[in-house]
């Protein structure tokens, strides 16, 4: 049966794409030498830190894995390259719902969003994970704390998805619980190590100023948000020009791309993630329709990605043997490879 893997893509020929079969392949899956994942897996989030460690969250095992290519052979499949970083056996006593987002801050702490179930005593929460004793995991007492109890911020479920940590230490996450969906801003203003109820606010609500967002967030010069399935796919950049902590005027919203307006005519299905690459490029996932990774590049400098040649297919599932891409990240050395070259990883389901 199909199972999830993490794929790596490299632009080896300098054309800005990874279309050749040699430019993509499995980086980590259930055939790893440590015997992790078992017969099934369902990666929902992946994040590379500045140190080079990659963290991947899996729904089936309700765990976060720490991965690293130690021997430089281009994957994390070998002995000693993968381990459980955090799971339900943690000594901090935190129950784990559905992991849906990962991020890290300048100190190396990892942030995990969890969509829980009240019936199972699982919180809607953001958990802060840090390896205090240097043993390679966050399983020990006090190494995992509920940084933000999301159900304290609103009545009913929160259902968090992607999270980003910005350079100033503030966090943004998508709350996908309807009426309307929101992006919330979190600031630990009193530096007590958790987010209090008065330290959160709505950054933008779905539908405000024509913005229609879904599962994904990314940071470039502003905050990128993208529509998911159910409507025409679009992309916007949100910039808090007046530093009010929210998007409160049309001047703070820039429309960048749409599948029914781009001159290249590319359309996509469900898009679970987007990311910002070098040179102002933006990468989108196309899951379930064509199973592609799409790259957008503003070639004429007009501030959008709508013109001819600005929407391209970066990688093709049928070529690299993946489908249903769910999440992606960039390695910390991606920017140093060469101009317009990228190295990234995407969690996808392998074709069998």
mmCIF file of C-alpha atoms in Angstrom:
data_model
loop_
_atom_site.group_PDB
_atom_site.id
_atom_site.type_symbol
_atom_site.label_atom_id
_atom_site.label_comp_id
_atom_site.label_asym_id
_atom_site.label_seq_id
_atom_site.Cartn_x
_atom_site.Cartn_y
_atom_site.Cartn_z
ATOM 1 C CA UNK A 1 0.000 0.000 0.000
ATOM 2 C CA UNK A 2 1.149 3.640 -0.374
ATOM 3 C CA UNK A 3 3.202 5.135 2.421
ATOM 4 C CA UNK A 4 4.695 8.518 3.132
ATOM 5 C CA UNK A 5 8.236 9.559 2.476
ATOM 6 C CA UNK A 6 10.279 12.724 2.596
ATOM 7 C CA UNK A 7 11.774 13.660 -0.758
ATOM 8 C CA UNK A 8 14.739 15.899 -1.532
ATOM 9 C CA UNK A 9 14.944 18.032 -4.669
ATOM 10 C CA UNK A 10 18.094 19.641 -6.095
ATOM 11 C CA UNK A 11 18.475 21.951 -9.058
ATOM 12 C CA UNK A 12 21.626 20.346 -10.450
ATOM 13 C CA UNK A 13 21.697 21.924 -13.909
ATOM 14 C CA UNK A 14 21.025 25.526 -12.876
ATOM 15 C CA UNK A 15 17.748 25.959 -14.751
ATOM 16 C CA UNK A 16 15.861 26.873 -11.576
ATOM 17 C CA UNK A 17 13.847 23.638 -11.673
ATOM 18 C CA UNK A 18 14.139 20.000 -10.595
ATOM 19 C CA UNK A 19 12.403 18.276 -13.500
ATOM 20 C CA UNK A 20 15.084 15.703 -14.301
ATOM 21 C CA UNK A 21 14.750 12.317 -12.520
ATOM 22 C CA UNK A 22 18.262 12.769 -11.108
ATOM 23 C CA UNK A 23 17.200 15.970 -9.336
ATOM 24 C CA UNK A 24 14.801 14.381 -6.834
ATOM 25 C CA UNK A 25 14.424 11.271 -4.729
ATOM 26 C CA UNK A 26 13.598 9.746 -1.353
ATOM 27 C CA UNK A 27 15.404 11.330 1.588
ATOM 28 C CA UNK A 28 13.639 9.447 4.401
ATOM 29 C CA UNK A 29 10.959 6.760 4.536
ATOM 30 C CA UNK A 30 10.030 3.523 6.320
ATOM 31 C CA UNK A 31 13.052 1.684 4.877
ATOM 32 C CA UNK A 32 15.354 3.692 7.201
ATOM 33 C CA UNK A 33 17.995 1.725 9.101
ATOM 34 C CA UNK A 34 16.585 2.722 12.507
ATOM 35 C CA UNK A 35 13.316 0.908 11.753
ATOM 36 C CA UNK A 36 11.141 3.949 12.451
ATOM 37 C CA UNK A 37 7.605 4.479 11.053
ATOM 38 C CA UNK A 38 6.592 0.811 10.622
ATOM 39 C CA UNK A 39 4.211 -0.064 7.809
ATOM 40 C CA UNK A 40 2.372 3.243 7.595
ATOM 41 C CA UNK A 41 3.087 6.906 8.095
ATOM 42 C CA UNK A 42 1.358 10.186 7.408
ATOM 43 C CA UNK A 43 3.657 13.201 7.574
ATOM 44 C CA UNK A 44 1.749 16.441 8.059
ATOM 45 C CA UNK A 45 4.549 18.922 8.760
ATOM 46 C CA UNK A 46 8.261 19.264 8.116
ATOM 47 C CA UNK A 47 10.700 21.978 9.183
ATOM 48 C CA UNK A 48 14.452 22.461 8.781
ATOM 49 C CA UNK A 49 16.274 24.447 11.470
ATOM 50 C CA UNK A 50 19.315 26.676 11.060
ATOM 51 C CA UNK A 51 21.488 23.905 12.546
ATOM 52 C CA UNK A 52 20.605 21.543 9.689
ATOM 53 C CA UNK A 53 18.348 19.270 11.718
ATOM 54 C CA UNK A 54 15.030 18.437 10.058
ATOM 55 C CA UNK A 55 11.923 17.797 12.141
ATOM 56 C CA UNK A 56 8.999 15.846 10.697
ATOM 57 C CA UNK A 57 5.610 15.323 12.372
ATOM 58 C CA UNK A 58 3.699 12.102 11.680
ATOM 59 C CA UNK A 59 -0.006 11.584 12.400
ATOM 60 C CA UNK A 60 -0.042 7.782 12.472
ATOM 61 C CA UNK A 61 2.591 7.499 15.191
ATOM 62 C CA UNK A 62 1.685 10.870 16.806
ATOM 63 C CA UNK A 63 5.371 11.676 16.923
ATOM 64 C CA UNK A 64 7.955 14.211 15.840
ATOM 65 C CA UNK A 65 11.134 12.773 14.332
ATOM 66 C CA UNK A 66 14.562 14.429 14.273
ATOM 67 C CA UNK A 67 16.418 13.722 11.028
ATOM 68 C CA UNK A 68 19.892 14.596 9.768
ATOM 69 C CA UNK A 69 22.108 13.438 6.894
ATOM 70 C CA UNK A 70 25.167 12.708 9.019
ATOM 71 C CA UNK A 71 27.315 10.936 6.428
ATOM 72 C CA UNK A 72 26.535 13.306 3.561
ATOM 73 C CA UNK A 73 25.169 10.652 1.211
ATOM 74 C CA UNK A 74 22.063 12.666 0.378
ATOM 75 C CA UNK A 75 19.520 11.024 2.690
ATOM 76 C CA UNK A 76 18.650 10.382 6.348
ATOM 77 C CA UNK A 77 18.105 6.647 5.915
ATOM 78 C CA UNK A 78 21.254 5.390 7.630
ATOM 79 C CA UNK A 79 21.891 4.276 11.213
ATOM 80 C CA UNK A 80 22.099 7.190 13.622
ATOM 81 C CA UNK A 81 20.414 9.650 11.256
ATOM 82 C CA UNK A 82 16.854 9.463 12.588
ATOM 83 C CA UNK A 83 15.265 9.315 16.027
ATOM 84 C CA UNK A 84 12.050 10.085 17.872
ATOM 85 C CA UNK A 85 12.298 13.649 19.157
ATOM 86 C CA UNK A 86 8.896 13.841 20.861
ATOM 87 C CA UNK A 87 5.928 11.511 21.241
ATOM 88 C CA UNK A 88 3.220 10.427 23.685
ATOM 89 C CA UNK A 89 5.772 8.797 26.005
ATOM 90 C CA UNK A 90 7.210 12.217 26.936
ATOM 91 C CA UNK A 91 7.912 12.753 30.646
ATOM 92 C CA UNK A 92 6.228 16.168 30.610
ATOM 93 C CA UNK A 93 2.827 14.467 30.471
ATOM 94 C CA UNK A 94 1.583 16.204 27.340
ATOM 95 C CA UNK A 95 -1.003 14.283 25.336
ATOM 96 C CA UNK A 96 -0.643 14.520 21.571
ATOM 97 C CA UNK A 97 -3.457 15.163 19.142
ATOM 98 C CA UNK A 98 -2.954 15.640 15.420
ATOM 99 C CA UNK A 99 0.369 17.377 14.708
ATOM 100 C CA UNK A 100 -0.191 19.989 12.026
ATOM 101 C CA UNK A 101 2.621 22.551 12.029
ATOM 102 C CA UNK A 102 6.293 22.960 12.959
ATOM 103 C CA UNK A 103 8.559 25.985 13.370
ATOM 104 C CA UNK A 104 11.663 27.004 15.321
ATOM 105 C CA UNK A 105 13.073 30.166 16.854
ATOM 106 C CA UNK A 106 16.561 31.653 17.025
ATOM 107 C CA UNK A 107 17.359 29.718 20.215
ATOM 108 C CA UNK A 108 16.679 26.380 18.497
ATOM 109 C CA UNK A 109 13.400 25.685 20.287
ATOM 110 C CA UNK A 110 10.874 23.824 18.151
ATOM 111 C CA UNK A 111 7.174 24.748 18.124
ATOM 112 C CA UNK A 112 4.546 22.099 17.347
ATOM 113 C CA UNK A 113 0.872 22.855 16.684
ATOM 114 C CA UNK A 114 -1.563 20.194 17.861
ATOM 115 C CA UNK A 115 -5.212 19.830 16.895
ATOM 116 C CA UNK A 116 -6.714 17.861 19.750
ATOM 117 C CA UNK A 117 -9.857 16.079 20.811
ATOM 118 C CA UNK A 118 -11.633 16.913 24.059
ATOM 119 C CA UNK A 119 -12.905 13.329 24.290
ATOM 120 C CA UNK A 120 -9.321 12.067 24.241
ATOM 121 C CA UNK A 121 -8.021 14.778 26.598
ATOM 122 C CA UNK A 122 -5.949 16.209 23.743
ATOM 123 C CA UNK A 123 -5.476 19.988 23.748
ATOM 124 C CA UNK A 124 -5.603 22.407 20.838
ATOM 125 C CA UNK A 125 -2.216 23.833 21.645
ATOM 126 C CA UNK A 126 1.201 24.979 20.556
ATOM 127 C CA UNK A 127 3.893 23.018 22.370
ATOM 128 C CA UNK A 128 7.422 24.359 22.786
ATOM 129 C CA UNK A 129 10.074 21.639 22.578
ATOM 130 C CA UNK A 130 13.713 22.018 23.570
ATOM 131 C CA UNK A 131 16.421 19.441 24.257
ATOM 132 C CA UNK A 132 17.710 20.714 27.584
ATOM 133 C CA UNK A 133 20.058 17.850 28.426
ATOM 134 C CA UNK A 134 21.548 17.339 24.975
ATOM 135 C CA UNK A 135 20.390 13.751 24.535
ATOM 136 C CA UNK A 136 18.820 14.444 21.147
ATOM 137 C CA UNK A 137 15.156 14.545 22.123
ATOM 138 C CA UNK A 138 12.550 16.564 24.014
ATOM 139 C CA UNK A 139 11.148 13.583 25.902
ATOM 140 C CA UNK A 140 12.496 14.415 29.350
ATOM 141 C CA UNK A 141 10.716 16.296 32.103
ATOM 142 C CA UNK A 142 10.309 20.041 31.428
ATOM 143 C CA UNK A 143 11.574 19.734 27.842
ATOM 144 C CA UNK A 144 8.031 20.140 26.496
ATOM 145 C CA UNK A 145 5.658 22.843 27.680
ATOM 146 C CA UNK A 146 2.294 24.048 26.413
ATOM 147 C CA UNK A 147 3.434 27.418 25.112
ATOM 148 C CA UNK A 148 -0.053 28.465 24.018
ATOM 149 C CA UNK A 149 -3.353 26.933 25.152
ATOM 150 C CA UNK A 150 -5.336 27.837 22.047
ATOM 151 C CA UNK A 151 -8.737 27.006 23.500
ATOM 152 C CA UNK A 152 -8.183 29.752 26.058
ATOM 153 C CA UNK A 153 -8.322 32.281 23.229
ATOM 154 C CA UNK A 154 -11.760 31.402 21.857
ATOM 155 C CA UNK A 155 -14.799 29.278 22.646
ATOM 156 C CA UNK A 156 -14.927 25.889 20.961
ATOM 157 C CA UNK A 157 -12.227 24.185 18.931
ATOM 158 C CA UNK A 158 -9.229 26.054 17.558
ATOM 159 C CA UNK A 159 -7.940 23.496 14.979
ATOM 160 C CA UNK A 160 -4.493 25.035 14.363
ATOM 161 C CA UNK A 161 -2.488 24.400 11.218
ATOM 162 C CA UNK A 162 0.768 25.991 10.107
ATOM 163 C CA UNK A 163 2.852 28.177 12.400
ATOM 164 C CA UNK A 164 5.703 30.553 11.637
ATOM 165 C CA UNK A 165 8.091 32.234 14.072
ATOM 166 C CA UNK A 166 9.259 35.638 12.850
ATOM 167 C CA UNK A 167 12.633 37.280 13.432
ATOM 168 C CA UNK A 168 11.232 39.400 16.263
ATOM 169 C CA UNK A 169 10.142 36.256 18.137
ATOM 170 C CA UNK A 170 6.422 36.715 17.484
ATOM 171 C CA UNK A 171 4.431 33.809 16.095
ATOM 172 C CA UNK A 172 1.592 33.546 13.605
ATOM 173 C CA UNK A 173 -0.588 30.498 13.186
ATOM 174 C CA UNK A 174 -3.673 29.606 11.182
ATOM 175 C CA UNK A 175 -6.793 28.763 13.169
ATOM 176 C CA UNK A 176 -9.004 26.695 10.904
ATOM 177 C CA UNK A 177 -12.146 26.500 13.000
ATOM 178 C CA UNK A 178 -14.543 28.645 10.971
ATOM 179 C CA UNK A 179 -16.819 31.641 11.560
ATOM 180 C CA UNK A 180 -14.374 32.928 10.319
ATOM 181 C CA UNK A 181 -10.994 31.215 10.087
ATOM 182 C CA UNK A 182 -8.222 33.467 11.349
ATOM 183 C CA UNK A 183 -4.496 34.038 11.472
ATOM 184 C CA UNK A 184 -3.578 34.816 15.085
ATOM 185 C CA UNK A 185 -0.570 36.741 16.347
ATOM 186 C CA UNK A 186 1.206 35.626 19.544
ATOM 187 C CA UNK A 187 3.671 37.737 21.571
ATOM 188 C CA UNK A 188 5.239 36.706 24.873
ATOM 189 C CA UNK A 189 5.349 40.294 26.078
ATOM 190 C CA UNK A 190 6.066 39.528 29.749
ATOM 191 C CA UNK A 191 8.736 36.914 28.900
ATOM 192 C CA UNK A 192 7.229 34.279 31.178
ATOM 193 C CA UNK A 193 7.735 31.542 28.601
ATOM 194 C CA UNK A 194 4.071 31.057 27.691
ATOM 195 C CA UNK A 195 1.402 32.991 25.810
ATOM 196 C CA UNK A 196 -1.168 34.519 28.137
ATOM 197 C CA UNK A 197 -4.704 35.326 26.971
ATOM 198 C CA UNK A 198 -3.880 39.027 26.607
ATOM 199 C CA UNK A 199 -0.811 38.248 24.477
ATOM 200 C CA UNK A 200 -2.742 37.019 21.452
ATOM 201 C CA UNK A 201 -4.787 38.857 18.841
ATOM 202 C CA UNK A 202 -6.318 38.313 15.417
ATOM 203 C CA UNK A 203 -3.836 39.290 12.706
ATOM 204 C CA UNK A 204 -6.388 38.836 9.913
ATOM 205 C CA UNK A 205 -9.738 37.088 9.507
ATOM 206 C CA UNK A 206 -10.591 35.077 6.429
ATOM 207 C CA UNK A 207 -12.379 37.271 3.869
ATOM 208 C CA UNK A 208 -10.971 40.580 5.115
ATOM 209 C CA UNK A 209 -9.907 42.847 2.229
ATOM 210 C CA UNK A 210 -10.642 40.021 -0.211
ATOM 211 C CA UNK A 211 -8.076 37.641 1.261
ATOM 212 C CA UNK A 212 -9.121 33.971 1.181
ATOM 213 C CA UNK A 213 -6.622 31.763 3.002
ATOM 214 C CA UNK A 214 -6.319 28.076 3.736
ATOM 215 C CA UNK A 215 -3.764 25.879 5.506
ATOM 216 C CA UNK A 216 -0.432 27.559 4.801
ATOM 217 C CA UNK A 217 1.672 30.503 5.950
ATOM 218 C CA UNK A 218 5.151 31.616 4.962
ATOM 219 C CA UNK A 219 7.306 34.635 5.724
ATOM 220 C CA UNK A 220 9.196 36.725 3.195
ATOM 221 C CA UNK A 221 9.173 40.542 3.301
ATOM 222 C CA UNK A 222 5.688 40.161 4.767
ATOM 223 C CA UNK A 223 3.439 37.192 5.437
ATOM 224 C CA UNK A 224 2.296 34.996 2.552
ATOM 225 C CA UNK A 225 -1.112 33.311 2.679
ATOM 226 C CA UNK A 226 -2.709 31.090 0.072
ATOM 227 C CA UNK A 227 -6.155 29.723 -0.712
ATOM 228 C CA UNK A 228 -6.662 25.975 -0.321
ATOM 229 C CA UNK A 229 -9.180 23.833 -2.213
ATOM 230 C CA UNK A 230 -12.826 24.803 -2.642
ATOM 231 C CA UNK A 231 -12.268 28.059 -4.496
ATOM 232 C CA UNK A 232 -9.933 29.577 -7.047
ATOM 233 C CA UNK A 233 -6.392 29.331 -5.751
ATOM 234 C CA UNK A 234 -4.819 32.674 -4.921
ATOM 235 C CA UNK A 235 -1.784 34.110 -3.153
ATOM 236 C CA UNK A 236 -1.462 37.304 -1.098
ATOM 237 C CA UNK A 237 1.286 39.110 0.800
ATOM 238 C CA UNK A 238 0.264 40.756 4.072
ATOM 239 C CA UNK A 239 2.444 43.540 5.473
ATOM 240 C CA UNK A 240 1.645 45.247 8.769
ATOM 241 C CA UNK A 241 2.803 48.679 7.616
ATOM 242 C CA UNK A 242 1.628 50.589 10.683
ATOM 243 C CA UNK A 243 2.887 47.900 13.110
ATOM 244 C CA UNK A 244 -0.547 47.730 14.704
ATOM 245 C CA UNK A 245 -0.382 43.944 15.098
ATOM 246 C CA UNK A 246 -3.089 43.358 12.510
ATOM 247 C CA UNK A 247 -3.891 43.821 8.846
ATOM 248 C CA UNK A 248 -6.294 46.753 9.021
ATOM 249 C CA UNK A 249 -6.263 48.398 5.593
ATOM 250 C CA UNK A 250 -6.252 47.518 1.913
ATOM 251 C CA UNK A 251 -2.803 49.082 1.608
ATOM 252 C CA UNK A 252 -1.431 46.248 3.735
ATOM 253 C CA UNK A 253 -2.665 43.551 1.316
ATOM 254 C CA UNK A 254 -0.988 42.751 -2.015
ATOM 255 C CA UNK A 255 -2.540 40.275 -4.457
ATOM 256 C CA UNK A 256 0.261 38.226 -6.031
ATOM 257 C CA UNK A 257 -1.100 35.297 -8.047
ATOM 258 C CA UNK A 258 -4.193 33.363 -9.035
ATOM 259 C CA UNK A 259 -4.675 30.163 -10.978
ATOM 260 C CA UNK A 260 -7.311 31.799 -13.200
ATOM 261 C CA UNK A 261 -5.255 34.932 -13.877
ATOM 262 C CA UNK A 262 -1.677 33.753 -14.386
ATOM 263 C CA UNK A 263 -0.594 34.045 -18.024
ATOM 264 C CA UNK A 264 0.903 30.541 -18.002
ATOM 265 C CA UNK A 265 -2.511 28.980 -17.360
ATOM 266 C CA UNK A 266 -1.359 26.647 -14.580
ATOM 267 C CA UNK A 267 -4.052 25.445 -12.175
ATOM 268 C CA UNK A 268 -3.604 23.471 -8.985
ATOM 269 C CA UNK A 269 -5.686 21.275 -6.706
ATOM 270 C CA UNK A 270 -5.466 21.292 -2.905
ATOM 271 C CA UNK A 271 -2.405 23.181 -1.711
ATOM 272 C CA UNK A 272 -1.343 22.295 1.812
ATOM 273 C CA UNK A 273 1.834 24.366 1.957
ATOM 274 C CA UNK A 274 3.865 27.179 0.463
ATOM 275 C CA UNK A 275 7.349 28.466 1.151
ATOM 276 C CA UNK A 276 9.525 31.422 0.214
ATOM 277 C CA UNK A 277 12.773 30.664 -1.611
ATOM 278 C CA UNK A 278 15.694 32.782 -2.770
ATOM 279 C CA UNK A 279 15.374 35.758 -5.085
ATOM 280 C CA UNK A 280 11.746 36.382 -4.166
ATOM 281 C CA UNK A 281 10.620 33.011 -5.500
ATOM 282 C CA UNK A 282 7.584 31.320 -3.926
ATOM 283 C CA UNK A 283 6.899 27.588 -3.996
ATOM 284 C CA UNK A 284 3.399 26.047 -3.873
ATOM 285 C CA UNK A 285 2.291 22.447 -3.520
ATOM 286 C CA UNK A 286 -0.278 20.955 -5.897
ATOM 287 C CA UNK A 287 -1.750 17.900 -4.210
ATOM 288 C CA UNK A 288 -4.184 15.410 -5.655
ATOM 289 C CA UNK A 289 -4.780 16.950 -9.081
ATOM 290 C CA UNK A 290 -1.407 17.041 -10.823
ATOM 291 C CA UNK A 291 0.915 16.303 -7.881
ATOM 292 C CA UNK A 292 3.434 18.991 -8.704
ATOM 293 C CA UNK A 293 5.588 21.503 -6.901
ATOM 294 C CA UNK A 294 5.032 24.928 -8.492
ATOM 295 C CA UNK A 295 7.497 27.816 -8.448
ATOM 296 C CA UNK A 296 6.563 31.475 -8.919
ATOM 297 C CA UNK A 297 9.124 34.109 -9.897
ATOM 298 C CA UNK A 298 8.575 37.831 -10.534
ATOM 299 C CA UNK A 299 10.666 38.137 -13.702
ATOM 300 C CA UNK A 300 9.634 41.672 -14.661
ATOM 301 C CA UNK A 301 9.725 43.159 -11.163
ATOM 302 C CA UNK A 302 6.122 44.374 -11.174
ATOM 303 C CA UNK A 303 5.380 42.885 -7.772
ATOM 304 C CA UNK A 304 3.256 39.901 -8.818
ATOM 305 C CA UNK A 305 3.601 36.452 -10.391
ATOM 306 C CA UNK A 306 0.909 36.764 -13.044
ATOM 307 C CA UNK A 307 2.933 37.373 -16.193
ATOM 308 C CA UNK A 308 4.122 34.923 -18.845
ATOM 309 C CA UNK A 309 6.914 32.646 -17.657
ATOM 310 C CA UNK A 310 6.405 33.505 -13.976
ATOM 311 C CA UNK A 311 4.504 30.298 -13.077
ATOM 312 C CA UNK A 312 6.443 27.086 -13.663
ATOM 313 C CA UNK A 313 6.401 23.455 -12.614
ATOM 314 C CA UNK A 314 9.426 22.864 -10.356
ATOM 315 C CA UNK A 315 9.028 19.098 -9.787
ATOM 316 C CA UNK A 316 6.631 16.459 -11.127
ATOM 317 C CA UNK A 317 5.226 13.626 -9.037
ATOM 318 C CA UNK A 318 5.119 11.189 -11.948
ATOM 319 C CA UNK A 319 8.831 11.795 -12.586
ATOM 320 C CA UNK A 320 10.015 11.584 -8.995
ATOM 321 C CA UNK A 321 7.546 8.906 -7.866
ATOM 322 C CA UNK A 322 5.519 10.939 -5.372
ATOM 323 C CA UNK A 323 1.947 12.080 -5.007
ATOM 324 C CA UNK A 324 -0.167 14.096 -2.551
ATOM 325 C CA UNK A 325 2.618 16.448 -1.378
ATOM 326 C CA UNK A 326 1.699 17.806 2.051
ATOM 327 C CA UNK A 327 4.514 19.955 3.451
ATOM 328 C CA UNK A 328 7.886 21.367 2.418
ATOM 329 C CA UNK A 329 10.916 23.158 3.817
ATOM 330 C CA UNK A 330 14.279 24.489 2.670
ATOM 331 C CA UNK A 331 17.628 23.399 3.991
ATOM 332 C CA UNK A 332 19.749 26.093 5.635
ATOM 333 C CA UNK A 333 22.428 25.734 2.924
ATOM 334 C CA UNK A 334 19.957 26.055 0.036
ATOM 335 C CA UNK A 335 20.819 29.677 -0.587
ATOM 336 C CA UNK A 336 24.559 28.925 -0.898
ATOM 337 C CA UNK A 337 24.326 26.336 -3.667
ATOM 338 C CA UNK A 338 24.256 28.740 -6.640
ATOM 339 C CA UNK A 339 22.025 31.505 -7.968
ATOM 340 C CA UNK A 340 18.486 30.215 -8.602
ATOM 341 C CA UNK A 341 19.339 26.783 -7.266
ATOM 342 C CA UNK A 342 17.335 25.422 -4.363
ATOM 343 C CA UNK A 343 17.514 22.363 -2.202
ATOM 344 C CA UNK A 344 14.333 21.449 -0.436
ATOM 345 C CA UNK A 345 12.449 18.575 1.062
ATOM 346 C CA UNK A 346 8.791 17.742 0.733
ATOM 347 C CA UNK A 347 6.788 15.170 2.626
ATOM 348 C CA UNK A 348 4.738 13.233 0.090
ATOM 349 C CA UNK A 349 3.090 9.900 -0.412
ATOM 350 C CA UNK A 350 5.226 7.527 -2.447
ATOM 351 C CA UNK A 351 3.793 5.961 -5.588
ATOM 352 C CA UNK A 352 3.839 2.155 -5.539
#
